[in-house]
C-alpha positions as a LaTeX table, in Angstrom:
\begin{tabular}{lrrr}
\hline
Residue & $x$ (\AA) & $y$ (\AA) & $z$ (\AA) \\
\hline
Met1 & 0.00 & 0.00 & 0.00 \\
Leu2 & 2.90 & 2.35 & 0.74 \\
Lys3 & 4.17 & 1.81 & $-2.82$ \\
Leu4 & 0.76 & 2.84 & $-4.15$ \\
Val5 & 0.74 & 6.02 & $-2.06$ \\
Ile6 & 4.24 & 6.92 & $-3.22$ \\
Thr7 & 3.27 & 6.17 & $-6.82$ \\
Gly8 & 0.15 & 8.34 & $-6.46$ \\
Val9 & 2.15 & 11.27 & $-5.08$ \\
Phe10 & 4.71 & 10.88 & $-7.87$ \\
Leu11 & 2.00 & 10.80 & $-10.55$ \\
Val12 & 0.31 & 13.91 & $-9.12$ \\
His13 & 3.68 & 15.70 & $-9.13$ \\
Leu14 & 4.50 & 14.52 & $-12.66$ \\
Phe15 & 1.18 & 15.58 & $-14.15$ \\
Ser16 & 1.27 & 18.86 & $-12.24$ \\
Cys17 & 4.59 & 19.64 & $-13.89$ \\
Ile18 & 3.25 & 18.59 & $-17.29$ \\
Trp19 & 0.15 & 20.79 & $-16.78$ \\
Tyr20 & 2.37 & 23.78 & $-16.04$ \\
Leu21 & 4.57 & 22.88 & $-19.02$ \\
Thr22 & 1.59 & 22.99 & $-21.40$ \\
Ala23 & 1.09 & 26.67 & $-20.57$ \\
Lys24 & 4.81 & 27.40 & $-20.93$ \\
Leu25 & 4.96 & 25.63 & $-24.31$ \\
Asp26 & 1.97 & 27.69 & $-25.48$ \\
Asn27 & 3.93 & 30.84 & $-24.47$ \\
Met28 & 1.30 & 31.72 & $-21.85$ \\
Asn29 & $-1.07$ & 32.89 & $-24.56$ \\
Asp30 & $-4.51$ & 34.20 & $-23.64$ \\
Asp31 & $-6.13$ & 30.75 & $-23.74$ \\
Thr32 & $-3.74$ & 29.02 & $-21.32$ \\
Trp33 & $-4.85$ & 28.26 & $-17.80$ \\
Pro34 & $-2.52$ & 30.70 & $-15.96$ \\
Val35 & $-3.86$ & 33.61 & $-18.01$ \\
Arg36 & $-7.47$ & 32.49 & $-17.58$ \\
Lys37 & $-6.92$ & 32.25 & $-13.82$ \\
Asp38 & $-5.16$ & 35.63 & $-13.74$ \\
Leu39 & $-1.86$ & 34.06 & $-12.66$ \\
Thr40 & 0.35 & 35.25 & $-15.49$ \\
Tyr41 & 2.84 & 36.95 & $-13.19$ \\
Ala42 & 2.45 & 34.60 & $-10.23$ \\
Ser43 & 5.43 & 32.84 & $-8.69$ \\
Thr44 & 6.48 & 29.44 & $-9.97$ \\
Leu45 & 5.62 & 27.95 & $-6.58$ \\
Leu46 & 2.06 & 29.26 & $-6.74$ \\
Leu47 & 1.70 & 27.97 & $-10.30$ \\
Tyr48 & 2.99 & 24.58 & $-9.14$ \\
Trp49 & 0.43 & 24.41 & $-6.31$ \\
Glu50 & $-2.33$ & 25.43 & $-8.72$ \\
Ser51 & $-1.14$ & 22.59 & $-10.96$ \\
Val52 & $-1.21$ & 20.17 & $-8.02$ \\
Tyr53 & $-4.75$ & 21.32 & $-7.28$ \\
Trp54 & $-5.70$ & 20.63 & $-10.90$ \\
Ala55 & $-4.04$ & 17.20 & $-10.85$ \\
Ile56 & $-5.80$ & 16.13 & $-7.65$ \\
Gln57 & $-9.09$ & 17.53 & $-8.90$ \\
Val58 & $-8.87$ & 15.52 & $-12.12$ \\
Leu59 & $-7.55$ & 12.37 & $-10.41$ \\
Thr60 & $-10.33$ & 12.35 & $-7.83$ \\
Thr61 & $-12.91$ & 13.15 & $-10.55$ \\
Val62 & $-14.26$ & 16.02 & $-8.46$ \\
Gly63 & $-14.15$ & 18.60 & $-11.25$ \\
Tyr64 & $-15.43$ & 21.77 & $-9.59$ \\
Gly65 & $-15.49$ & 23.50 & $-12.97$ \\
Asp66 & $-13.08$ & 26.22 & $-11.89$ \\
Phe67 & $-10.14$ & 24.65 & $-13.69$ \\
Gly68 & $-10.76$ & 23.31 & $-17.14$ \\
Ala69 & $-8.97$ & 22.91 & $-20.43$ \\
Ala70 & $-9.17$ & 25.47 & $-23.23$ \\
Thr71 & $-6.20$ & 24.73 & $-25.48$ \\
Thr72 & $-5.62$ & 21.57 & $-27.47$ \\
Ser73 & $-2.62$ & 20.59 & $-25.38$ \\
Glu74 & $-4.61$ & 21.09 & $-22.17$ \\
Tyr75 & $-7.39$ & 18.85 & $-23.49$ \\
Ile76 & $-4.87$ & 16.16 & $-24.44$ \\
Ile77 & $-3.17$ & 16.29 & $-21.01$ \\
Asn78 & $-6.58$ & 16.18 & $-19.30$ \\
Leu79 & $-7.59$ & 13.10 & $-21.29$ \\
Ile80 & $-4.31$ & 11.30 & $-20.63$ \\
Trp81 & $-4.43$ & 12.14 & $-16.91$ \\
Met82 & $-8.03$ & 10.91 & $-16.65$ \\
Leu83 & $-7.07$ & 7.60 & $-18.26$ \\
Val84 & $-4.02$ & 7.25 & $-16.01$ \\
Gly85 & $-6.26$ & 8.03 & $-13.02$ \\
Val86 & $-8.75$ & 5.31 & $-13.97$ \\
Gly87 & $-5.88$ & 2.83 & $-14.31$ \\
Phe88 & $-4.46$ & 3.93 & $-10.98$ \\
Tyr89 & $-7.84$ & 3.46 & $-9.27$ \\
Gln90 & $-8.11$ & $-0.03$ & $-10.75$ \\
Ile91 & $-4.70$ & $-0.94$ & $-9.37$ \\
Val92 & $-5.50$ & 0.51 & $-5.93$ \\
Phe93 & $-8.85$ & $-1.26$ & $-5.67$ \\
Gly94 & $-7.30$ & $-4.48$ & $-6.97$ \\
Gln95 & $-4.61$ & $-4.32$ & $-4.29$ \\
Val96 & $-7.14$ & $-3.60$ & $-1.53$ \\
Ile97 & $-9.33$ & $-6.50$ & $-2.67$ \\
Ser98 & $-6.26$ & $-8.73$ & $-2.84$ \\
Ile99 & $-5.29$ & $-7.82$ & 0.72 \\
Ile100 & $-8.82$ & $-8.46$ & 2.01 \\
Thr101 & $-9.04$ & $-11.77$ & 0.13 \\
Ala102 & $-5.65$ & $-12.91$ & 1.41 \\
His103 & $-6.65$ & $-11.98$ & 4.97 \\
Ser104 & $-9.92$ & $-13.86$ & 4.77 \\
Ser105 & $-8.23$ & $-16.82$ & 3.08 \\
Asn106 & $-5.64$ & $-16.94$ & 5.87 \\
Ala107 & $-8.41$ & $-16.77$ & 8.47 \\
Ser108 & $-10.24$ & $-19.64$ & 6.77 \\
Met109 & $-7.07$ & $-21.72$ & 6.61 \\
Leu110 & $-6.39$ & $-21.04$ & 10.29 \\
Glu111 & $-9.93$ & $-22.07$ & 11.20 \\
Val112 & $-9.62$ & $-25.34$ & 9.23 \\
Ser113 & $-6.24$ & $-26.04$ & 10.84 \\
Leu114 & $-7.66$ & $-25.43$ & 14.31 \\
Leu115 & $-10.62$ & $-27.73$ & 13.61 \\
Asn116 & $-8.27$ & $-30.45$ & 12.36 \\
Leu117 & $-6.03$ & $-30.02$ & 15.39 \\
Asn118 & $-9.05$ & $-30.16$ & 17.70 \\
Ser119 & $-10.32$ & $-33.30$ & 15.98 \\
Ser120 & $-6.88$ & $-34.95$ & 16.16 \\
Leu121 & $-6.60$ & $-34.06$ & 19.84 \\
Arg122 & $-10.02$ & $-35.60$ & 20.57 \\
Asp123 & $-9.07$ & $-38.78$ & 18.67 \\
Phe124 & $-5.81$ & $-38.97$ & 20.62 \\
Leu125 & $-7.52$ & $-38.40$ & 23.97 \\
Phe126 & $-10.25$ & $-40.96$ & 23.31 \\
Arg127 & $-7.71$ & $-43.57$ & 22.09 \\
Thr128 & $-5.60$ & $-43.20$ & 25.19 \\
Asn129 & $-8.56$ & $-43.69$ & 27.57 \\
\hline
\end{tabular}
């Protein structure tokens, strides 16, 4: 599970950087997200945190509507990030289900072993009497 959390944080960071890069590659024209959000002259740190906000918003499928795509590159990055997010959710849920299944399988095996041990002990005790 720790690997999944680290992977999730890395993916959010990676796509946040890519989101910021899309605006830089479009030369911060009027359609890019920093200009639309009136952050043209904001610090790089603020732009990074805005990008993290966008990445988490898209990953969690919340979509408040305050941060959308307007340029072609933004639409492409949004689509890719949504697909990566769906894949990430599938992996996370698969791992959680695997852990629960393994736990319940181990509990069932322990119960069977205890029943067998109990039965063997009864047979031994009745044979010795």
